[in-house]
PDB file of C-alpha atoms in Angstrom:
ATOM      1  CA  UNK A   1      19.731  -1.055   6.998  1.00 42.00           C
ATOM      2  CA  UNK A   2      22.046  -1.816   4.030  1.00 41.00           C
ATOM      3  CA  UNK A   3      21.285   1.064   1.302  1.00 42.00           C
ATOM      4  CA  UNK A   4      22.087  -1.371  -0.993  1.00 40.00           C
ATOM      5  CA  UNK A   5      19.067  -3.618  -0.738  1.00 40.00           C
ATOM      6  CA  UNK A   6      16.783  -1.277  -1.441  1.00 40.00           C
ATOM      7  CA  UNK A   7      18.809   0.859  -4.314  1.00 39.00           C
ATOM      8  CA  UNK A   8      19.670  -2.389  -5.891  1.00 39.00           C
ATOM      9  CA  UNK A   9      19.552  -2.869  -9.838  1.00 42.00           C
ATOM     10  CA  UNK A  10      16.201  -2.870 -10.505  1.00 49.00           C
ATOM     11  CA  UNK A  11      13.651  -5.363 -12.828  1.00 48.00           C
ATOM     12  CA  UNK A  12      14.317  -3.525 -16.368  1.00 56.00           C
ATOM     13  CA  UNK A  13      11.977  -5.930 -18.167  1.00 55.00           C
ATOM     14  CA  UNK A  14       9.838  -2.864 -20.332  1.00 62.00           C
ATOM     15  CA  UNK A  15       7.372  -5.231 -20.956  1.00 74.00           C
ATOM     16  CA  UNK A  16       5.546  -5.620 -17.739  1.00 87.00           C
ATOM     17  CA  UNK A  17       2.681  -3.346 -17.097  1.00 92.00           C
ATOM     18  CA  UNK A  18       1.098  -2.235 -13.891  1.00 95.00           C
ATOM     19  CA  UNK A  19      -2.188  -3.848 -13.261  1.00 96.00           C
ATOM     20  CA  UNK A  20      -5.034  -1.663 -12.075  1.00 97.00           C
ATOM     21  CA  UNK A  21      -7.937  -2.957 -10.326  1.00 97.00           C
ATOM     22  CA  UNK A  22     -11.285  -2.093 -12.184  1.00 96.00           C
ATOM     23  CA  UNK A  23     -12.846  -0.157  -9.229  1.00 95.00           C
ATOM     24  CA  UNK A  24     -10.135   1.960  -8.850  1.00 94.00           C
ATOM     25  CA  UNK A  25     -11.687   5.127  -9.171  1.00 90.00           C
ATOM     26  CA  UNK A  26      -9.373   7.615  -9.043  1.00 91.00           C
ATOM     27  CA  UNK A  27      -6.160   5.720 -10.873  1.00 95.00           C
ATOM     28  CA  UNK A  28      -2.310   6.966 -10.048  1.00 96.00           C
ATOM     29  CA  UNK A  29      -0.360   7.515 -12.933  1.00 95.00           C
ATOM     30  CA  UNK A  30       3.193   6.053 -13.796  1.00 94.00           C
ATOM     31  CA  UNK A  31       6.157   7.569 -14.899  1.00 90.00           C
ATOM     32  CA  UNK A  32       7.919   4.909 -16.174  1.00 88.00           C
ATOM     33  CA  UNK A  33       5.524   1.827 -17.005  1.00 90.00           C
ATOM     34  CA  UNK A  34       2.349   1.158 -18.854  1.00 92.00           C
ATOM     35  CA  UNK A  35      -0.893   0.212 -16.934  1.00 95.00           C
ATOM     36  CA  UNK A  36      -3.500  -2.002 -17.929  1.00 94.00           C
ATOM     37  CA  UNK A  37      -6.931  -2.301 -16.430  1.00 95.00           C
ATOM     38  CA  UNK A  38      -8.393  -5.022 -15.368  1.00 95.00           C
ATOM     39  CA  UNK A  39     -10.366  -7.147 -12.710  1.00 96.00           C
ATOM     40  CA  UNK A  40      -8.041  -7.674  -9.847  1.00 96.00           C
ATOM     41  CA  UNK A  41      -9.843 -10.250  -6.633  1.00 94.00           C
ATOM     42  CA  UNK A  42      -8.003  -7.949  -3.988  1.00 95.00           C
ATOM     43  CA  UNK A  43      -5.675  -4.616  -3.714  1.00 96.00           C
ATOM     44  CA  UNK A  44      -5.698  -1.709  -6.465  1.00 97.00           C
ATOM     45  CA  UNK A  45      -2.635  -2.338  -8.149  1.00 97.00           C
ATOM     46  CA  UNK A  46      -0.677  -5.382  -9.003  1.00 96.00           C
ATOM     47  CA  UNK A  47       2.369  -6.157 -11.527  1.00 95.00           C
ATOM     48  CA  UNK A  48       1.803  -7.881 -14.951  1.00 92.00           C
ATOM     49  CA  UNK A  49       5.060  -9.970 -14.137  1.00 90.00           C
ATOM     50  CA  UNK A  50       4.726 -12.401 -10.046  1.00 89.00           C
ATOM     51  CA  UNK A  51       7.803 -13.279 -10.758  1.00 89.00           C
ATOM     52  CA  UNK A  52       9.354  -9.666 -10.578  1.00 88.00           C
ATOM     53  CA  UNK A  53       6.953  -8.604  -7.870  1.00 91.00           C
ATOM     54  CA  UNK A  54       6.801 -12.018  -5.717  1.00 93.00           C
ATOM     55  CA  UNK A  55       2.765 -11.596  -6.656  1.00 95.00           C
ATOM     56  CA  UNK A  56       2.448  -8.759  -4.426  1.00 96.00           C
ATOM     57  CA  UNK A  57      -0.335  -5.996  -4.357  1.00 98.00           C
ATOM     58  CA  UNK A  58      -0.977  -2.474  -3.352  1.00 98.00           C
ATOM     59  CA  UNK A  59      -4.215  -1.254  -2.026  1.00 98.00           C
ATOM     60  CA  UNK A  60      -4.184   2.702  -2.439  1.00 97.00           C
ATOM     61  CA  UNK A  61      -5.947   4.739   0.423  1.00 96.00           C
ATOM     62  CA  UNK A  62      -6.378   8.563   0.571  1.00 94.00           C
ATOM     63  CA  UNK A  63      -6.371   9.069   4.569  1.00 92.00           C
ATOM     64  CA  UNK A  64     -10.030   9.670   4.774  1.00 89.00           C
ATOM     65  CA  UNK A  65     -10.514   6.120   3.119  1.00 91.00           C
ATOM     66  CA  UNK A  66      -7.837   4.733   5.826  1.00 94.00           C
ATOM     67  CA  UNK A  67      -9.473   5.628   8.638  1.00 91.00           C
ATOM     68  CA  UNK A  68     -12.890   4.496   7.130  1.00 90.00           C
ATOM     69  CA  UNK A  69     -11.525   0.949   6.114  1.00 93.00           C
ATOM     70  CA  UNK A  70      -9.890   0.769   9.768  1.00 94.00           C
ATOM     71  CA  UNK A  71     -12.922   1.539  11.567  1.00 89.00           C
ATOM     72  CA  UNK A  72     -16.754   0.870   9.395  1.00 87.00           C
ATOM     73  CA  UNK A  73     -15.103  -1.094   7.205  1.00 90.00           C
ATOM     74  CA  UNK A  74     -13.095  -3.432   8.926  1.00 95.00           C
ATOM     75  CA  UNK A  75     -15.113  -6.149   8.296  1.00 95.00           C
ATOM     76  CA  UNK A  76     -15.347  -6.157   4.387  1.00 95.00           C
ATOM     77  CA  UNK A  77     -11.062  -5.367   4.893  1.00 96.00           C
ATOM     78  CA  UNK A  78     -10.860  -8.538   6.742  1.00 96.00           C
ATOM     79  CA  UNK A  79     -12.120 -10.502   3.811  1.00 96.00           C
ATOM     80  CA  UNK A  80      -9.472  -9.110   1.183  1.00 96.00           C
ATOM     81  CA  UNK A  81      -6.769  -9.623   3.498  1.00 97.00           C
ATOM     82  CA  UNK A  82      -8.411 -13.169   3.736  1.00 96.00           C
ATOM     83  CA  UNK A  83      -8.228 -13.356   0.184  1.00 96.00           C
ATOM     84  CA  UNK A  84      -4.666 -11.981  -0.875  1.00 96.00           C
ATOM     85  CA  UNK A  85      -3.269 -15.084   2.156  1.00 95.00           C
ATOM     86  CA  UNK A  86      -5.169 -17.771   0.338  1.00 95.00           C
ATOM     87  CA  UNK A  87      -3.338 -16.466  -3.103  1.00 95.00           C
ATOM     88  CA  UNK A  88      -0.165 -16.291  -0.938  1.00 95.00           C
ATOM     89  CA  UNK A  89       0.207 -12.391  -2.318  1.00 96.00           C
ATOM     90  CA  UNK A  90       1.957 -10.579  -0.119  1.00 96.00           C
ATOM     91  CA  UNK A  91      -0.682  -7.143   0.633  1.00 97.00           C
ATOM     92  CA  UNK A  92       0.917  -3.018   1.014  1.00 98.00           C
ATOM     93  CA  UNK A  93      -1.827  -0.708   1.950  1.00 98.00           C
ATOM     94  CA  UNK A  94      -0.300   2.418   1.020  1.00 98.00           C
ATOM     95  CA  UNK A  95      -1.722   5.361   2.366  1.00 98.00           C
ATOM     96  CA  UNK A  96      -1.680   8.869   0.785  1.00 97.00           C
ATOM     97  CA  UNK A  97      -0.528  10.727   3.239  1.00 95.00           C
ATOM     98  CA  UNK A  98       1.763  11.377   5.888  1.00 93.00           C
ATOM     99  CA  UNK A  99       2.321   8.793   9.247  1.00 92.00           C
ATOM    100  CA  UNK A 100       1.688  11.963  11.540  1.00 91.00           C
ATOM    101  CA  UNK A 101      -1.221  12.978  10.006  1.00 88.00           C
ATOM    102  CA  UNK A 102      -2.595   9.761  10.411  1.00 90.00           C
ATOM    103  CA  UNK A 103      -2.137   9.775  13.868  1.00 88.00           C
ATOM    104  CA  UNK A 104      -3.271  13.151  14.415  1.00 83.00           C
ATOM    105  CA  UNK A 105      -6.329  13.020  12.001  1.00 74.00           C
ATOM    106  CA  UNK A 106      -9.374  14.794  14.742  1.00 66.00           C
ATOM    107  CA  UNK A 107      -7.592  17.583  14.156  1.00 61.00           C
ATOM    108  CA  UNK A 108      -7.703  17.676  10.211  1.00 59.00           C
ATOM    109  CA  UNK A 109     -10.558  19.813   9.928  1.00 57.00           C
ATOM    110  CA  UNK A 110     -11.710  17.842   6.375  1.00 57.00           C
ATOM    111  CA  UNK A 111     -11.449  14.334   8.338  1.00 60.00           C
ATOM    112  CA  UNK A 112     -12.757  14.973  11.565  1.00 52.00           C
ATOM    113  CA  UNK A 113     -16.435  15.593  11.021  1.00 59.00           C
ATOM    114  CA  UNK A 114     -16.656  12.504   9.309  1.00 63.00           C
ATOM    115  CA  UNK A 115     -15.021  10.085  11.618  1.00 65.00           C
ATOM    116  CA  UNK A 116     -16.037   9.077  14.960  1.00 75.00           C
ATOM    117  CA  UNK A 117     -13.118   7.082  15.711  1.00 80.00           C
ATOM    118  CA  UNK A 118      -9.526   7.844  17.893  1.00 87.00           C
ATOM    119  CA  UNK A 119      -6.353   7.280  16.676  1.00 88.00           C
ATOM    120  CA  UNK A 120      -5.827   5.107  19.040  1.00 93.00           C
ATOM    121  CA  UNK A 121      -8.654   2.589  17.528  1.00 92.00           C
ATOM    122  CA  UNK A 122      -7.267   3.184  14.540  1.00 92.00           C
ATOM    123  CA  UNK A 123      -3.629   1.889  15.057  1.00 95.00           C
ATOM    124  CA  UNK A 124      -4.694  -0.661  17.589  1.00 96.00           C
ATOM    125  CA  UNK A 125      -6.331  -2.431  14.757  1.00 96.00           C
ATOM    126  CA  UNK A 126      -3.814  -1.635  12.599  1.00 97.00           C
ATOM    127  CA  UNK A 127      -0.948  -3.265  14.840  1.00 97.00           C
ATOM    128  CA  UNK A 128      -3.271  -6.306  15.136  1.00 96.00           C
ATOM    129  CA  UNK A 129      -3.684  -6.557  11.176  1.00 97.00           C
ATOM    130  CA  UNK A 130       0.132  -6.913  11.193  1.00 95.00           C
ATOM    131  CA  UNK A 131       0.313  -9.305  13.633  1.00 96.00           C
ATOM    132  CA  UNK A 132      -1.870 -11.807  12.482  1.00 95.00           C
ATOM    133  CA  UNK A 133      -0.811 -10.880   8.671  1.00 94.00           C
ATOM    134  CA  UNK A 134       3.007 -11.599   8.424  1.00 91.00           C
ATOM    135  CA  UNK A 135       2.806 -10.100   4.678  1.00 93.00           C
ATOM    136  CA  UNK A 136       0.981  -7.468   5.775  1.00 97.00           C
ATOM    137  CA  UNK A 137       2.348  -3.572   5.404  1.00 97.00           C
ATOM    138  CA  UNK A 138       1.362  -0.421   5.727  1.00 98.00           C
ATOM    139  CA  UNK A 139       3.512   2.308   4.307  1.00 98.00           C
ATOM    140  CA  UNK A 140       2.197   5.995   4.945  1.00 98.00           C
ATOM    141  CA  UNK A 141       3.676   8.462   2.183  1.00 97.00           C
ATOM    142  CA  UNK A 142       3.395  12.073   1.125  1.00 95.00           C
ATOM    143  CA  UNK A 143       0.540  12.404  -1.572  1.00 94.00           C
ATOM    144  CA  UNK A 144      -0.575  10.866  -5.015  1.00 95.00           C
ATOM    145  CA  UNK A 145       3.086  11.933  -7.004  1.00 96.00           C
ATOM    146  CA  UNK A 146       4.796  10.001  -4.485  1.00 97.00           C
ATOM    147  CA  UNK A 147       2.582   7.389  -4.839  1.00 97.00           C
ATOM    148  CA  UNK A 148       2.990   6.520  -7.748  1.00 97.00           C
ATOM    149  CA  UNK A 149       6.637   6.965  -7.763  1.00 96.00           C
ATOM    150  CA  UNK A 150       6.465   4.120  -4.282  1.00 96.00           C
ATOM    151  CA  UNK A 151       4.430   2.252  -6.479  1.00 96.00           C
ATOM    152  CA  UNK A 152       6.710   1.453  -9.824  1.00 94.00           C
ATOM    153  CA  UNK A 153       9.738   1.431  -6.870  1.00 94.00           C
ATOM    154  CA  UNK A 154       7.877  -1.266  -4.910  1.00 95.00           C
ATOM    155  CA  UNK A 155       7.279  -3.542  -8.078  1.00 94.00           C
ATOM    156  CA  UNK A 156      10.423  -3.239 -10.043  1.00 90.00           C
ATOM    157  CA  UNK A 157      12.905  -3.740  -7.048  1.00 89.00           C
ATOM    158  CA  UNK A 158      12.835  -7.523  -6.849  1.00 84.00           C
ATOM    159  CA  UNK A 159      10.605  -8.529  -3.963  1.00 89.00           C
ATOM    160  CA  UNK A 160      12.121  -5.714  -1.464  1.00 87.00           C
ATOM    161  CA  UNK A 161       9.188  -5.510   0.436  1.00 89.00           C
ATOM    162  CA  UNK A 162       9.717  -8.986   1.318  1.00 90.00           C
ATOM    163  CA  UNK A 163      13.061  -8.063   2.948  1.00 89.00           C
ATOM    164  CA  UNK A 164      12.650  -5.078   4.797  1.00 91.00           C
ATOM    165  CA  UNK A 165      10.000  -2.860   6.469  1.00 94.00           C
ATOM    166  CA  UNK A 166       8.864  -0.893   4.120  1.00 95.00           C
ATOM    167  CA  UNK A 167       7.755   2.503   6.193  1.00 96.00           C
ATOM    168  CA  UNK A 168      11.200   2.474   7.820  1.00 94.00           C
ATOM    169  CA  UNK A 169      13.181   2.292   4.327  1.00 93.00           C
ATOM    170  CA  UNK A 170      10.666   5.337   3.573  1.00 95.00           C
ATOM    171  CA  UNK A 171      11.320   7.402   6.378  1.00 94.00           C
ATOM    172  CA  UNK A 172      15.029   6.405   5.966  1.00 93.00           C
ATOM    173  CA  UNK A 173      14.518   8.021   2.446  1.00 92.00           C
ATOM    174  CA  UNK A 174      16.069   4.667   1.179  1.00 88.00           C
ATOM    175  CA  UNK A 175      12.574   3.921  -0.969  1.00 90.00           C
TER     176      UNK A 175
END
């Protein structure tokens, strides 16, 4: 993967804000750009410029939230993945925390008495999500701070998550 398309000059426009969805209830914060809150119809966290972003959004998940979303709530997911094709916005969940933990979450002792599903259910749906969602991603990264850092990356670097996978320019430490 060319390091250049991901470290690329980036959208310096100091004017657009990061848009945070209303429910959000537990908001990241940004280094280097100004949030504003408002009512957003699907993800967390959306850029005040489409243009700069290619109208794409972020929907923030701590792992425990993950797994929930992948397995009771699957359903209600289905419908904001419904709604983000109709807007033709291209969706990132981004997940708080690491891709082997995710995998190996029955033995996190503050996740597994809570969930009843497998792994295995888990990223079996997952893998279907991406296959019937070509703007689908899922990017797993290491806590809140890095979050937020993915996040400003992610909408300031002109539409790169239309170009590459995103979880493999991560691991690649290229995002």
């Amino acid at each position: 993967m060319p390091k250049d398309i991901i470290v690329g000059k980036e959208w310096e426009g100091d004017e657009y804000n990061i848009l945070i969805d209303t429910r959000e209830q537990l908001p990241l914060k940004f280094k280097n750009r100004g949030t504003q809150i408002m009512t957003l119809k699907f993800g967390d966290y959306a850029f005040s410029s489409r243009e700069a972003s290619c109208n794409c959004y972020i929907e923030r998940k701590n792992l425990s939230d993950f797994i929930g979303t992948m397995s009771g709530g699957y359903e209600r997911f289905i419908k904001e993945i419904e709604r983000s094709k109709e807007a033709e916005a291209p969706l990132i969940v981004l997940v708080e925390d690491t891709l082997q933990n995710a995998m190996s979450f029955p033995y996190l002792p503050h996740i597994s008495k809570k969930i009843k599903a497998t792994p295995e259910f888990i990223f079996h749906r997952v893998r279907n999500l991406i296959q019937t969602s070509p703007t689908l991603q899922f990017l797993f990264v290491k806590g809140r701070t890095e979050s937020s850092r993915v996040v400003e990356k992610i909408f300031t670097s002109r539409c790169i998550h239309k170009k590459i996978d995103l979880q493999l320019a991560y691991d690649n430490k290229l995002l």
